[in-house]
């Protein structure tokens, strides 16, 4: 795995994206720049002097860079692996990180020993590539070309605040699904990885049928409850490696990794049937909701597919599902 030349370029500052008046139709401009106006600054720290006397503390590492900047990992075990593999305690989705990249070992002195595990792109402390080094709280370690981790000792209040900050920067407040900005950044990252390693990647784009009737007929609180319940159902059904996000309004995307094209369609159909069976209580009423969906796979988009092409293909199929009467999923063979 080699270091990408583009990893040395400074990140582009995104501009605010316009809001589409019709959320069921994708504005291609959104795909180029998915900034939804939310802050992603998760660098707020609580001074150590503010800790309560006798407060319990534990060691954590915090992601400083990348789309998951601000995410924290508690170092509960004496040794923790950092990498892309399933066995990693600090699992990082970055193409420049090896499956088992670095080992972090907690020392009795309160320091952290960093051990490179023969990674392709190296482990760095103070700008120098190292095989083994010790760092103290407040210092950082770089894992591969793109990922920087900071080491800290925090109490429960600090850890809770750090987690809340990360969640608020990546999650939609109403549904708990990932917000559009995170979703689009993650999709771009997944497409790049799938193109590089020739792995399978699919998306399911769906929206709620006749959702305006719910809002107009029963009120926006009812609409909010439908969005929450539908999102909770989808969250239960996806795998840990899948990504579920709210694209906008009543429109959602599921990024599905590593399964055959026809199985992505089968999964989308299972989601459709599960939502169709929901009985959503609201006051004295019970609301029933259906969805329409479009499925697209990266290998349908040519030799080097893009996130834009993938979503636009899924959107075309979603539109066809609506034309054919809604409450259905359309894929390539449909």
CSV table of C-alpha atoms in Angstrom, one decimal:
chain,number,residue,atom,x,y,z
A,1,UNK,CA,0.0,0.0,0.0
A,2,UNK,CA,1.7,3.2,-1.1
A,3,UNK,CA,1.3,6.8,0.0
A,4,UNK,CA,-0.9,8.9,-2.3
A,5,UNK,CA,0.7,12.0,-3.6
A,6,UNK,CA,-2.6,13.9,-2.9
A,7,UNK,CA,-2.3,13.2,0.8
A,8,UNK,CA,0.3,16.0,1.0
A,9,UNK,CA,-2.1,18.6,-0.4
A,10,UNK,CA,-3.8,20.9,2.1
A,11,UNK,CA,-7.6,20.2,2.5
A,12,UNK,CA,-10.0,22.2,0.4
A,13,UNK,CA,-12.1,24.6,2.4
A,14,UNK,CA,-15.7,23.7,1.5
A,15,UNK,CA,-18.3,26.4,0.7
A,16,UNK,CA,-21.9,26.3,2.0
A,17,UNK,CA,-24.1,24.1,-0.3
A,18,UNK,CA,-27.5,25.3,-1.3
A,19,UNK,CA,-30.6,23.5,0.0
A,20,UNK,CA,-32.7,21.8,-2.7
A,21,UNK,CA,-36.3,22.7,-2.6
A,22,UNK,CA,-37.2,19.2,-3.7
A,23,UNK,CA,-35.3,16.6,-1.5
A,24,UNK,CA,-36.4,13.6,-3.6
A,25,UNK,CA,-34.3,14.8,-6.5
A,26,UNK,CA,-30.5,15.1,-6.1
A,27,UNK,CA,-28.9,18.4,-7.1
A,28,UNK,CA,-25.6,17.3,-8.6
A,29,UNK,CA,-23.9,20.4,-7.1
A,30,UNK,CA,-24.4,18.8,-3.7
A,31,UNK,CA,-22.3,15.9,-4.7
A,32,UNK,CA,-19.3,18.1,-5.4
A,33,UNK,CA,-19.4,20.0,-2.1
A,34,UNK,CA,-21.6,18.4,0.6
A,35,UNK,CA,-21.1,21.0,3.4
A,36,UNK,CA,-24.3,21.3,5.3
A,37,UNK,CA,-23.2,24.2,7.5
A,38,UNK,CA,-22.5,22.2,10.6
A,39,UNK,CA,-19.3,22.7,12.5
A,40,UNK,CA,-16.9,19.8,12.6
A,41,UNK,CA,-14.6,21.5,15.0
A,42,UNK,CA,-14.2,19.0,17.8
A,43,UNK,CA,-11.1,20.4,19.3
A,44,UNK,CA,-12.7,21.8,22.5
A,45,UNK,CA,-10.8,20.6,25.6
A,46,UNK,CA,-11.5,20.7,29.3
A,47,UNK,CA,-8.5,22.0,31.2
A,48,UNK,CA,-7.2,19.3,33.5
A,49,UNK,CA,-7.3,21.7,36.4
A,50,UNK,CA,-11.1,21.6,36.2
A,51,UNK,CA,-11.3,17.9,37.1
A,52,UNK,CA,-13.0,16.9,40.3
A,53,UNK,CA,-10.7,15.8,43.0
A,54,UNK,CA,-10.5,12.0,43.1
A,55,UNK,CA,-12.2,11.7,39.7
A,56,UNK,CA,-11.5,8.4,37.9
A,57,UNK,CA,-9.4,8.8,34.8
A,58,UNK,CA,-8.5,6.6,31.9
A,59,UNK,CA,-6.3,6.7,28.8
A,60,UNK,CA,-7.8,7.6,25.4
A,61,UNK,CA,-6.6,8.4,21.9
A,62,UNK,CA,-8.4,11.0,19.8
A,63,UNK,CA,-8.5,11.2,16.0
A,64,UNK,CA,-7.1,14.6,15.1
A,65,UNK,CA,-7.5,14.4,11.3
A,66,UNK,CA,-9.8,12.9,8.7
A,67,UNK,CA,-13.6,12.7,8.4
A,68,UNK,CA,-13.8,11.1,11.8
A,69,UNK,CA,-11.8,13.9,13.5
A,70,UNK,CA,-12.8,14.1,17.1
A,71,UNK,CA,-13.7,10.4,17.5
A,72,UNK,CA,-12.1,9.0,20.7
A,73,UNK,CA,-11.1,5.4,21.6
A,74,UNK,CA,-10.7,4.3,25.2
A,75,UNK,CA,-7.5,2.3,25.9
A,76,UNK,CA,-9.1,-0.1,28.4
A,77,UNK,CA,-6.8,-3.0,27.5
A,78,UNK,CA,-3.1,-2.9,28.3
A,79,UNK,CA,-2.3,-3.4,24.6
A,80,UNK,CA,-4.4,-2.0,21.7
A,81,UNK,CA,-3.9,-2.5,17.9
A,82,UNK,CA,-4.4,0.5,15.6
A,83,UNK,CA,-5.3,-0.4,12.0
A,84,UNK,CA,-8.0,-1.1,9.4
A,85,UNK,CA,-8.5,-4.8,10.3
A,86,UNK,CA,-11.5,-6.1,12.2
A,87,UNK,CA,-9.2,-7.1,15.1
A,88,UNK,CA,-8.1,-3.5,15.7
A,89,UNK,CA,-9.2,-1.9,18.9
A,90,UNK,CA,-8.6,1.5,17.3
A,91,UNK,CA,-10.1,0.8,13.9
A,92,UNK,CA,-9.4,3.5,11.2
A,93,UNK,CA,-10.9,3.5,7.8
A,94,UNK,CA,-8.1,5.0,5.8
A,95,UNK,CA,-6.4,3.6,2.7
A,96,UNK,CA,-2.9,4.6,4.0
A,97,UNK,CA,-3.3,2.5,7.2
A,98,UNK,CA,-2.4,-1.2,7.3
A,99,UNK,CA,-4.7,-3.7,8.7
A,100,UNK,CA,-2.5,-4.1,11.8
A,101,UNK,CA,-0.5,-0.9,11.7
A,102,UNK,CA,0.6,0.1,15.2
A,103,UNK,CA,0.4,-1.3,18.7
A,104,UNK,CA,-0.2,1.0,21.7
A,105,UNK,CA,1.0,-0.3,25.1
A,106,UNK,CA,0.0,1.4,28.4
A,107,UNK,CA,2.9,1.7,30.8
A,108,UNK,CA,2.9,1.9,34.5
A,109,UNK,CA,4.6,5.3,34.3
A,110,UNK,CA,1.4,6.7,32.6
A,111,UNK,CA,3.1,6.9,29.3
A,112,UNK,CA,2.2,5.1,26.1
A,113,UNK,CA,4.6,3.0,24.1
A,114,UNK,CA,4.1,3.1,20.4
A,115,UNK,CA,5.2,0.1,18.4
A,116,UNK,CA,5.1,-0.1,14.6
A,117,UNK,CA,3.9,-3.5,13.3
A,118,UNK,CA,5.8,-3.6,10.1
A,119,UNK,CA,3.3,-1.2,8.4
A,120,UNK,CA,3.7,-0.1,4.8
A,121,UNK,CA,3.5,3.6,5.4
A,122,UNK,CA,5.1,3.8,8.8
A,123,UNK,CA,4.4,5.2,12.3
A,124,UNK,CA,5.8,8.7,13.3
A,125,UNK,CA,6.5,10.5,16.5
A,126,UNK,CA,7.7,14.1,16.5
A,127,UNK,CA,7.9,13.9,12.7
A,128,UNK,CA,10.3,11.0,12.8
A,129,UNK,CA,9.5,7.4,11.6
A,130,UNK,CA,9.9,5.1,14.5
A,131,UNK,CA,9.8,1.4,15.2
A,132,UNK,CA,9.2,2.0,18.9
A,133,UNK,CA,8.8,5.2,21.0
A,134,UNK,CA,7.2,6.4,24.2
A,135,UNK,CA,4.9,9.4,24.3
A,136,UNK,CA,3.3,11.3,27.2
A,137,UNK,CA,-0.3,12.6,27.6
A,138,UNK,CA,-0.7,15.6,25.2
A,139,UNK,CA,1.6,14.2,22.5
A,140,UNK,CA,0.6,12.9,19.1
A,141,UNK,CA,1.5,9.9,16.9
A,142,UNK,CA,1.0,9.8,13.1
A,143,UNK,CA,-0.2,6.5,11.6
A,144,UNK,CA,0.5,6.4,7.9
A,145,UNK,CA,0.3,9.5,5.7
A,146,UNK,CA,-3.0,10.9,6.8
A,147,UNK,CA,-4.0,9.9,10.3
A,148,UNK,CA,-2.9,11.7,13.5
A,149,UNK,CA,-3.9,10.5,17.0
A,150,UNK,CA,-3.5,12.4,20.2
A,151,UNK,CA,-2.9,10.7,23.5
A,152,UNK,CA,-4.7,12.0,26.6
A,153,UNK,CA,-5.6,11.0,30.2
A,154,UNK,CA,-9.2,12.2,30.9
A,155,UNK,CA,-11.9,11.8,33.5
A,156,UNK,CA,-15.5,10.7,32.9
A,157,UNK,CA,-16.7,14.2,32.2
A,158,UNK,CA,-14.0,14.9,29.7
A,159,UNK,CA,-14.6,11.6,27.9
A,160,UNK,CA,-18.4,12.2,27.8
A,161,UNK,CA,-18.0,15.7,26.4
A,162,UNK,CA,-15.6,14.5,23.8
A,163,UNK,CA,-18.0,11.8,22.7
A,164,UNK,CA,-20.9,14.2,22.6
A,165,UNK,CA,-18.9,16.7,20.4
A,166,UNK,CA,-18.0,14.0,17.9
A,167,UNK,CA,-21.6,12.7,17.7
A,168,UNK,CA,-23.0,16.2,17.3
A,169,UNK,CA,-20.6,16.9,14.4
A,170,UNK,CA,-21.4,13.7,12.5
A,171,UNK,CA,-25.0,12.7,13.4
A,172,UNK,CA,-28.4,14.1,12.4
A,173,UNK,CA,-30.0,15.3,15.6
A,174,UNK,CA,-33.5,14.0,14.8
A,175,UNK,CA,-32.9,10.6,13.4
A,176,UNK,CA,-29.4,9.6,14.8
A,177,UNK,CA,-28.3,8.7,11.2
A,178,UNK,CA,-25.1,10.2,9.9
A,179,UNK,CA,-25.6,13.8,8.6
A,180,UNK,CA,-25.2,14.6,4.9
A,181,UNK,CA,-21.8,16.1,5.2
A,182,UNK,CA,-20.3,13.1,6.9
A,183,UNK,CA,-22.2,10.7,4.6
A,184,UNK,CA,-20.8,12.4,1.5
A,185,UNK,CA,-17.3,12.5,2.8
A,186,UNK,CA,-17.5,8.8,3.8
A,187,UNK,CA,-18.9,7.8,0.4
A,188,UNK,CA,-16.1,9.6,-1.4
A,189,UNK,CA,-13.6,7.7,0.8
A,190,UNK,CA,-15.3,4.4,0.2
A,191,UNK,CA,-15.4,4.9,-3.5
A,192,UNK,CA,-11.7,5.8,-3.6
A,193,UNK,CA,-10.9,2.7,-1.6
A,194,UNK,CA,-13.1,0.4,-3.7
A,195,UNK,CA,-11.6,1.7,-7.0
A,196,UNK,CA,-8.1,1.2,-5.7
A,197,UNK,CA,-8.6,-2.3,-4.3
A,198,UNK,CA,-11.3,-3.5,-6.8
A,199,UNK,CA,-13.7,-4.3,-4.0
A,200,UNK,CA,-17.5,-4.2,-4.2
A,201,UNK,CA,-19.5,-1.2,-3.1
A,202,UNK,CA,-23.2,-0.4,-3.5
A,203,UNK,CA,-25.6,2.3,-2.3
A,204,UNK,CA,-29.3,2.2,-1.5
A,205,UNK,CA,-31.0,5.6,-1.9
A,206,UNK,CA,-34.6,5.7,-0.6
A,207,UNK,CA,-37.2,8.1,0.5
A,208,UNK,CA,-40.5,8.0,2.4
A,209,UNK,CA,-43.6,7.7,0.2
A,210,UNK,CA,-46.1,10.5,0.4
A,211,UNK,CA,-44.4,11.9,3.4
A,212,UNK,CA,-45.8,15.4,2.8
A,213,UNK,CA,-49.3,13.9,3.6
A,214,UNK,CA,-48.1,12.9,7.0
A,215,UNK,CA,-46.8,16.4,7.8
A,216,UNK,CA,-49.8,18.1,6.4
A,217,UNK,CA,-52.4,15.7,7.7
A,218,UNK,CA,-51.1,14.9,11.2
A,219,UNK,CA,-48.5,17.6,11.8
A,220,UNK,CA,-44.7,17.9,11.8
A,221,UNK,CA,-44.4,16.1,15.2
A,222,UNK,CA,-46.0,13.0,13.6
A,223,UNK,CA,-43.6,13.4,10.7
A,224,UNK,CA,-40.6,13.6,13.1
A,225,UNK,CA,-41.8,10.4,14.8
A,226,UNK,CA,-42.0,8.6,11.5
A,227,UNK,CA,-38.5,9.7,10.6
A,228,UNK,CA,-37.2,8.5,14.0
A,229,UNK,CA,-38.8,5.1,13.9
A,230,UNK,CA,-37.9,4.4,10.3
A,231,UNK,CA,-34.3,5.4,11.0
A,232,UNK,CA,-34.2,3.2,14.1
A,233,UNK,CA,-35.4,0.2,12.0
A,234,UNK,CA,-32.8,0.7,9.3
A,235,UNK,CA,-30.1,1.1,12.0
A,236,UNK,CA,-31.0,-2.3,13.4
A,237,UNK,CA,-30.8,-4.0,10.0
A,238,UNK,CA,-27.4,-2.7,8.7
A,239,UNK,CA,-24.0,-4.3,9.4
A,240,UNK,CA,-21.3,-2.7,11.4
A,241,UNK,CA,-19.3,-2.0,8.2
A,242,UNK,CA,-22.3,-0.3,6.5
A,243,UNK,CA,-23.0,3.4,6.7
A,244,UNK,CA,-26.5,4.9,7.1
A,245,UNK,CA,-27.1,8.6,6.6
A,246,UNK,CA,-29.8,11.2,6.2
A,247,UNK,CA,-29.3,12.8,2.8
A,248,UNK,CA,-31.9,15.5,3.3
A,249,UNK,CA,-35.6,15.8,4.3
A,250,UNK,CA,-37.1,12.3,4.1
A,251,UNK,CA,-34.3,10.9,1.9
A,252,UNK,CA,-31.7,8.5,3.1
A,253,UNK,CA,-28.6,6.6,1.8
A,254,UNK,CA,-27.1,3.3,2.9
A,255,UNK,CA,-23.6,2.6,1.8
A,256,UNK,CA,-23.2,-1.2,1.5
A,257,UNK,CA,-19.6,-2.6,1.4
A,258,UNK,CA,-18.2,-5.9,0.1
A,259,UNK,CA,-21.3,-7.9,-1.0
A,260,UNK,CA,-22.4,-9.1,-4.4
A,261,UNK,CA,-24.6,-6.7,-6.5
A,262,UNK,CA,-27.7,-8.9,-6.3
A,263,UNK,CA,-27.3,-9.1,-2.5
A,264,UNK,CA,-27.4,-5.4,-2.2
A,265,UNK,CA,-30.8,-5.5,-4.0
A,266,UNK,CA,-32.0,-8.2,-1.7
A,267,UNK,CA,-30.9,-6.2,1.3
A,268,UNK,CA,-32.7,-3.1,0.1
A,269,UNK,CA,-35.9,-5.2,-0.4
A,270,UNK,CA,-35.6,-6.5,3.1
A,271,UNK,CA,-35.4,-3.0,4.4
A,272,UNK,CA,-38.5,-2.0,2.3
A,273,UNK,CA,-40.5,-4.9,3.6
A,274,UNK,CA,-39.5,-4.2,7.3
A,275,UNK,CA,-40.6,-0.6,7.0
A,276,UNK,CA,-43.8,-1.5,5.3
A,277,UNK,CA,-44.7,-3.7,8.4
A,278,UNK,CA,-44.0,-1.0,10.9
A,279,UNK,CA,-47.0,0.3,13.0
A,280,UNK,CA,-45.9,3.7,14.3
A,281,UNK,CA,-48.0,4.9,17.2
A,282,UNK,CA,-48.7,8.6,17.4
A,283,UNK,CA,-51.2,9.7,20.0
A,284,UNK,CA,-54.4,7.8,19.3
A,285,UNK,CA,-53.3,7.1,15.7
A,286,UNK,CA,-51.1,4.4,14.1
A,287,UNK,CA,-49.1,5.5,11.1
A,288,UNK,CA,-48.0,3.1,8.4
A,289,UNK,CA,-45.2,4.2,6.1
A,290,UNK,CA,-43.7,2.8,2.9
A,291,UNK,CA,-40.5,3.7,1.0
A,292,UNK,CA,-39.3,3.7,-2.6
A,293,UNK,CA,-35.6,2.9,-3.3
A,294,UNK,CA,-33.0,2.9,-6.0
A,295,UNK,CA,-30.0,0.6,-5.9
A,296,UNK,CA,-26.7,1.2,-7.7
A,297,UNK,CA,-23.3,-0.6,-7.6
A,298,UNK,CA,-19.9,0.9,-8.3
A,299,UNK,CA,-19.1,-1.7,-11.0
A,300,UNK,CA,-21.9,-0.3,-13.0
A,301,UNK,CA,-20.2,3.1,-13.2
A,302,UNK,CA,-17.2,2.2,-15.4
A,303,UNK,CA,-13.6,1.4,-14.6
A,304,UNK,CA,-13.2,4.3,-12.2
A,305,UNK,CA,-16.6,5.1,-10.7
A,306,UNK,CA,-17.3,8.3,-8.7
A,307,UNK,CA,-19.5,9.0,-5.8
A,308,UNK,CA,-21.4,11.4,-8.0
A,309,UNK,CA,-22.1,8.8,-10.7
A,310,UNK,CA,-23.0,6.2,-8.1
A,311,UNK,CA,-25.6,8.4,-6.4
A,312,UNK,CA,-27.0,9.8,-9.6
A,313,UNK,CA,-27.6,6.2,-10.9
A,314,UNK,CA,-29.3,5.3,-7.7
A,315,UNK,CA,-31.5,8.5,-8.0
A,316,UNK,CA,-32.6,7.6,-11.5
A,317,UNK,CA,-33.8,4.3,-10.2
A,318,UNK,CA,-35.5,5.9,-7.2
A,319,UNK,CA,-37.4,8.2,-9.6
A,320,UNK,CA,-38.4,5.1,-11.7
A,321,UNK,CA,-39.7,3.4,-8.5
A,322,UNK,CA,-41.9,6.4,-7.9
A,323,UNK,CA,-43.2,6.4,-11.5
A,324,UNK,CA,-44.1,2.8,-11.2
A,325,UNK,CA,-46.3,3.4,-8.1
A,326,UNK,CA,-43.9,3.6,-5.1
A,327,UNK,CA,-43.3,1.1,-2.3
A,328,UNK,CA,-40.7,-0.8,-4.4
A,329,UNK,CA,-37.0,-1.0,-5.0
A,330,UNK,CA,-35.5,-0.7,-8.5
A,331,UNK,CA,-32.0,-2.1,-9.4
A,332,UNK,CA,-30.2,-2.7,-12.6
A,333,UNK,CA,-32.2,-5.8,-13.6
A,334,UNK,CA,-35.6,-4.3,-12.6
